[in-house]
GROMACS .gro file of C-alpha atoms in nm:
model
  245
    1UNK     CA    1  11.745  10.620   9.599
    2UNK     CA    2  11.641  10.602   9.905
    3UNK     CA    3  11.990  10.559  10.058
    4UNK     CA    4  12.016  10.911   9.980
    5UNK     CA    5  11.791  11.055  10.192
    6UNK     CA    6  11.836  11.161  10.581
    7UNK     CA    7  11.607  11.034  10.842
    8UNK     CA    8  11.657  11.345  11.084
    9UNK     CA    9  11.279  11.549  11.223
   10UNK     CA   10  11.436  11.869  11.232
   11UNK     CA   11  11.545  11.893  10.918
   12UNK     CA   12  11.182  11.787  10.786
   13UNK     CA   13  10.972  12.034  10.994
   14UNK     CA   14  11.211  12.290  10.878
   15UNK     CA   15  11.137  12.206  10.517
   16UNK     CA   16  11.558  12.137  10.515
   17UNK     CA   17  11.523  11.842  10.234
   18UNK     CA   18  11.768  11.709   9.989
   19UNK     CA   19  11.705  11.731   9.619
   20UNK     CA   20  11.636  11.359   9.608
   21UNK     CA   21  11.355  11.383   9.892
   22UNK     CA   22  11.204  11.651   9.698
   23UNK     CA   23  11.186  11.479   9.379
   24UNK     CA   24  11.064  11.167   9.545
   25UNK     CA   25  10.766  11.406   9.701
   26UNK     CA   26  10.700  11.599   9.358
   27UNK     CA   27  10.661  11.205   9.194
   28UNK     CA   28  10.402  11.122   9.478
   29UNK     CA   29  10.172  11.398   9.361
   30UNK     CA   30  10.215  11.330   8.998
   31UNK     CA   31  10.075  11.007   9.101
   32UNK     CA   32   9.850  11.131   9.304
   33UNK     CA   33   9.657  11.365   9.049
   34UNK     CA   34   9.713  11.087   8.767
   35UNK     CA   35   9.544  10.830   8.960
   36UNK     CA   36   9.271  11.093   9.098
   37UNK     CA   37   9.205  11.120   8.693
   38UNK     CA   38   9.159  10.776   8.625
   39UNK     CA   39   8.897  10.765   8.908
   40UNK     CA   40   9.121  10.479   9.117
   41UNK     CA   41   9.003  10.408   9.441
   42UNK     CA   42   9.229  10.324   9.808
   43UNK     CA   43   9.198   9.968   9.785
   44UNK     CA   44   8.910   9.827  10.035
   45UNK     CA   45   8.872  10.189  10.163
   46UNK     CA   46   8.495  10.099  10.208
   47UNK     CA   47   8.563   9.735  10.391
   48UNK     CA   48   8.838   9.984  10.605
   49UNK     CA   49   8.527  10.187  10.709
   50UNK     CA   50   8.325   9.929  10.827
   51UNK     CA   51   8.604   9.732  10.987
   52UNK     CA   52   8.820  10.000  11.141
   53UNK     CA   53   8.593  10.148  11.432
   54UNK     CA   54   8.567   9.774  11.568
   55UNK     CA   55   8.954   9.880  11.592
   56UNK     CA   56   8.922  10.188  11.761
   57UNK     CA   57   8.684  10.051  12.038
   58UNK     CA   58   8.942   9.773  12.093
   59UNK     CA   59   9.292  10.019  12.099
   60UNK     CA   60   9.249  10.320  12.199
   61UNK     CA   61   9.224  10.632  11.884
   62UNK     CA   62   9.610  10.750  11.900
   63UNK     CA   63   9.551  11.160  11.914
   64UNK     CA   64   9.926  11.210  11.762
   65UNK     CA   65  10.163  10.978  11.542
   66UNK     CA   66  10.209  10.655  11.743
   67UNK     CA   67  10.593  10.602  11.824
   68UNK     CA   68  10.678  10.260  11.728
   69UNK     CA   69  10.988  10.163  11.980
   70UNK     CA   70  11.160   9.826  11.912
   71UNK     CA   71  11.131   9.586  12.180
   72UNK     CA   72  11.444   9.617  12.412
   73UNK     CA   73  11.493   9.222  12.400
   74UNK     CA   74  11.548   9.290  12.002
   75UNK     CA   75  11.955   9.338  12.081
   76UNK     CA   76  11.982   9.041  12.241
   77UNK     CA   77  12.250   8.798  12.054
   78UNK     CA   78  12.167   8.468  11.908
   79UNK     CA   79  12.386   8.183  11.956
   80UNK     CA   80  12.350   8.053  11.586
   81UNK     CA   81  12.300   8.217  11.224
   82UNK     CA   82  11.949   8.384  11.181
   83UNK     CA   83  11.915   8.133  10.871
   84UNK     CA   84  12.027   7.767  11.120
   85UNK     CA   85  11.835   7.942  11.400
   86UNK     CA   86  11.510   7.995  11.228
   87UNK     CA   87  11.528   7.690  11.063
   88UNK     CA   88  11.548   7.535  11.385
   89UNK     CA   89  11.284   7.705  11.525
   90UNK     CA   90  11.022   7.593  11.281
   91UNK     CA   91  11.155   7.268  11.215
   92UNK     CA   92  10.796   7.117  11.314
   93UNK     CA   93  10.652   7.378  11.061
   94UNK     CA   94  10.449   7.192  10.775
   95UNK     CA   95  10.612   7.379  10.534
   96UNK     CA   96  10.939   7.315  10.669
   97UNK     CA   97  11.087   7.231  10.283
   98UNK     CA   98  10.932   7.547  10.127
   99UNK     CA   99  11.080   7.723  10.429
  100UNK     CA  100  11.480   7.590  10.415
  101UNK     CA  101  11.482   7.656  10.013
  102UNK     CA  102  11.360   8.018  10.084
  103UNK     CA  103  11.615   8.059  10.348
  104UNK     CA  104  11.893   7.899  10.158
  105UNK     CA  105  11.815   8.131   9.886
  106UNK     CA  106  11.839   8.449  10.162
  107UNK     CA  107  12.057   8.714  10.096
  108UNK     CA  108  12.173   8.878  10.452
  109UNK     CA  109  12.522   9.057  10.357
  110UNK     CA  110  12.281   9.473  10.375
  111UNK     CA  111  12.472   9.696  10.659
  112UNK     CA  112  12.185   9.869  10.686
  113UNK     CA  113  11.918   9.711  10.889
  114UNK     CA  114  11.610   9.671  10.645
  115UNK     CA  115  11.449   9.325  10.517
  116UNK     CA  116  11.272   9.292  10.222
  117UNK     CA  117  11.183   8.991   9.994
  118UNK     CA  118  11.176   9.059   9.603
  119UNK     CA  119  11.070   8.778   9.357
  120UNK     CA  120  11.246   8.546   9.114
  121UNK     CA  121  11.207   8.364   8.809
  122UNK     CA  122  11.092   8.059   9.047
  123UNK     CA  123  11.010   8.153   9.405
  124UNK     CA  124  11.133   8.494   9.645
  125UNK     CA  125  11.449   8.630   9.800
  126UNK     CA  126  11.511   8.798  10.105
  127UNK     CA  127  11.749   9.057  10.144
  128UNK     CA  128  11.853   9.156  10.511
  129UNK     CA  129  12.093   9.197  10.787
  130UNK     CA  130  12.231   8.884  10.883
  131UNK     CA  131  12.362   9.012  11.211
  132UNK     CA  132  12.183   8.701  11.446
  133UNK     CA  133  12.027   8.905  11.677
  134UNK     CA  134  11.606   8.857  11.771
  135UNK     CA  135  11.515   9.178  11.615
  136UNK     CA  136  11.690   9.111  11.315
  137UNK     CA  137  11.576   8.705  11.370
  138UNK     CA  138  11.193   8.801  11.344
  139UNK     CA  139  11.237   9.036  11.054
  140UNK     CA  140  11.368   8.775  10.874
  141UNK     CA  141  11.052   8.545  11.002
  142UNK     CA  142  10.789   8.846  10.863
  143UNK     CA  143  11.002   8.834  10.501
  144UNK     CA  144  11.001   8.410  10.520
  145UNK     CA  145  10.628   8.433  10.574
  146UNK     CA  146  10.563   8.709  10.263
  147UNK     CA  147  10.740   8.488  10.080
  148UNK     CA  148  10.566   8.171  10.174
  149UNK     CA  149  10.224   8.286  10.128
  150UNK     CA  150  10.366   8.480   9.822
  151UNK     CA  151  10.431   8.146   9.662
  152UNK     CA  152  10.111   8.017   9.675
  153UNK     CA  153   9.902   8.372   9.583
  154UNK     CA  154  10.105   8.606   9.392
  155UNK     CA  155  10.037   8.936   9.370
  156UNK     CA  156   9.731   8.916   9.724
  157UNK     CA  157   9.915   9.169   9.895
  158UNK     CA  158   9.677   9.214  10.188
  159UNK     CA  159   9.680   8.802  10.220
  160UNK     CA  160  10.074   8.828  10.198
  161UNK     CA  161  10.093   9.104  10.476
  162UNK     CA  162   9.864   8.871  10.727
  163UNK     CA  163  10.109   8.608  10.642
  164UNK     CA  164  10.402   8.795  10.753
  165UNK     CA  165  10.225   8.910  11.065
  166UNK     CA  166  10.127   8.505  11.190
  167UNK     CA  167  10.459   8.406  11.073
  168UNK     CA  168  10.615   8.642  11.274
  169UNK     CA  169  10.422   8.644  11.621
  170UNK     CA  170  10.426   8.262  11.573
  171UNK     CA  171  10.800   8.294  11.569
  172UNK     CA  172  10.832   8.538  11.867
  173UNK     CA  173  10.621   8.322  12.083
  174UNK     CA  174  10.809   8.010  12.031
  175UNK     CA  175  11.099   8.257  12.086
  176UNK     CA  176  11.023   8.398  12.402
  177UNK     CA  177  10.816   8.166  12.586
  178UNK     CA  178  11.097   8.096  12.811
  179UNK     CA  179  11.172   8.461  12.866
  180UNK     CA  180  10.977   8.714  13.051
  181UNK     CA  181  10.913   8.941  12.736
  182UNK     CA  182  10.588   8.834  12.645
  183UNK     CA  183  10.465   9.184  12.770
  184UNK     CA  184  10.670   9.367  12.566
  185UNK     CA  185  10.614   9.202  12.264
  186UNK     CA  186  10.183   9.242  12.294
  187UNK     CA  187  10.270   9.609  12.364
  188UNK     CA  188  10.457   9.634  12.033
  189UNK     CA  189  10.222   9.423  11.835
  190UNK     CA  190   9.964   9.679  11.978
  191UNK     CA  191  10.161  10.060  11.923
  192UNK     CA  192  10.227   9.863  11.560
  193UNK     CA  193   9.870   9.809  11.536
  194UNK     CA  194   9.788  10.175  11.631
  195UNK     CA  195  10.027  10.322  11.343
  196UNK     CA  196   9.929  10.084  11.084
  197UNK     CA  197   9.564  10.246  11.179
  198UNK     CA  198   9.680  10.603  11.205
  199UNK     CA  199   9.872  10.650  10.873
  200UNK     CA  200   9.599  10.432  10.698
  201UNK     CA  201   9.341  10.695  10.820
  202UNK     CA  202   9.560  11.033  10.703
  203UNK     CA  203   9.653  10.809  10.347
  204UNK     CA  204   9.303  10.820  10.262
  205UNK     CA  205   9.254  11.181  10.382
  206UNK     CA  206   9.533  11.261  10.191
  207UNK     CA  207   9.483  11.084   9.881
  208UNK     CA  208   9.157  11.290   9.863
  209UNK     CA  209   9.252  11.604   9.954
  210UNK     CA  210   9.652  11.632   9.861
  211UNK     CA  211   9.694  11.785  10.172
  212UNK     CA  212   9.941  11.598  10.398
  213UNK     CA  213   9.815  11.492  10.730
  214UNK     CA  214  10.180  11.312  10.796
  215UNK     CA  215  10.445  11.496  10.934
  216UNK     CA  216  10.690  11.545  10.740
  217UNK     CA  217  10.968  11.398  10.944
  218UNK     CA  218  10.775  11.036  10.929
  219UNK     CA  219  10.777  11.008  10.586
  220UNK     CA  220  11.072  10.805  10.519
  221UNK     CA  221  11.094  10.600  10.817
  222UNK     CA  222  10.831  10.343  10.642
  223UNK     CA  223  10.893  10.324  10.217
  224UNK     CA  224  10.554  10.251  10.113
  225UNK     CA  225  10.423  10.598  10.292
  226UNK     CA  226  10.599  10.781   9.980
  227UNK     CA  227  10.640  10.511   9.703
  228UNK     CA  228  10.290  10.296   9.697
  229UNK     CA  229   9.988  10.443   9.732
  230UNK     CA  230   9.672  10.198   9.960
  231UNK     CA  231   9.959  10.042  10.140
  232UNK     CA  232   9.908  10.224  10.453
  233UNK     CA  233   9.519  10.082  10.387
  234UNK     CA  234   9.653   9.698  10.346
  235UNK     CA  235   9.894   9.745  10.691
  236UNK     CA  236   9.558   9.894  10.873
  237UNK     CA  237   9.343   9.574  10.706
  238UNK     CA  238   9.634   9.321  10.831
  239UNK     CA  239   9.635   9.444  11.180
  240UNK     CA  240   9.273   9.389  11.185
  241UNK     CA  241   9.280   9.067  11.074
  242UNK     CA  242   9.527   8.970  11.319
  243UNK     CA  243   9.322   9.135  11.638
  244UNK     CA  244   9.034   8.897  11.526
  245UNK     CA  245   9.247   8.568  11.479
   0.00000   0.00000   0.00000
């Protein structure tokens, strides 16, 4: 479905949507109000607003929707496959078996360039773009670490997202710690940490009120902003737990 739609910010703030994106926005508020009904709450809204102004004090409050700009080091070309590379990587990892059967198992044939790890009968696959390049490297390190932690707690989705997060930065250090990037990659880690604190903030104004506090044109650049209500909350709670690790 959501091949269909069209990433472009004047069309949004011009209310110039498909009949796809439309539908998908209708189906939000139907869920919305239904949920609203049966009295659900944003998952650990209340732990959020205890926990989050610890965040602001630490980053700065963003007064406008944080740009989140890929690292310029991301296009840089990898001598080997992202699966031999990664396993290569973190071949002193102590889960170094679970690890190689998950990446076996990897699926990297999308032309688009999203990652995302769906479950099996027995275990998790990732799906991705298996162009080797470090962006595309340490996307497939956040999916390997969902699926690791996924294996031994099904179903913790905040505990999965922290996963991906350590698995990732551990993978980027080990990455670049012969490279002068380390700068760029604790900026990014930090504008990632402001937007996972931004949209968690208008999600629960939202959720309340039905009024959107995202602009419009940001809505499909991240899935779960339109298709899984609390998410924004779980991102928020991840980047909290890694500023205090």
């Amino acid at each position: 479905m959501y091949q269909k739609t069209d990433y472009a910010p004047k069309r949004w703030l011009q209310n110039n949507l498909n009949k796809i994106e439309k539908d998908i926005l209708f189906y939000r508020e139907q869920i919305r109000i239904s949920l609203i009904q049966s009295e659900w709450k944003m998952p650990m809204q209340a732990e959020l607003e205890v926990l989050l102004p610890q965040f602001i004090s630490a980053n700065r409050k963003p007064s406008s929707v944080p740009t989140l700009k890929p690292p310029t080091f991301f296009k840089r070309k990898l001598e080997n496959s992202l699966k031999v590379y990664l396993n290569e990587i973190l071949k002193n990892h102590s889960r170094k078996h679970d690890m190689a059967i998950i990446l076996e198992r990897a699926c990297l044939d999308l032309q688009t360039p999203e990652f995302y790890t769906l479950p099996l009968t027995t275990g998790y696959i990732i799906y991705g773009n298996g162009e080797p390049t470090f962006g595309n490297l340490l996307c497939l390190a956040h999916e390997l670490g969902h699926a690791l932690y996924e294996l031994d707690f099904p179903g913790d989705e905040l505990g999965s997202e922290v996963s991906a997060f350590q698995v990732e930065d551990h993978v980027a250090q080990l990455l670049l710690k012969d490279l002068n990037d380390n700068a760029e990659w604790a900026q990014y880690k930090f504008e990632q940490d402001q937007l996972n604190y931004f949209l968690c903030l208008n999600e629960c104004k939202e959720f309340e009120t039905g009024i959107s506090k995202t602009l419009q044109h940001h809505l499909f650049f991240r899935e779960s902003l339109v298709t899984c209500w609390g998410y924004q909350c779980i991102n928020a709670w991840a980047s909290v737990k890694r500023l205090n690790t």
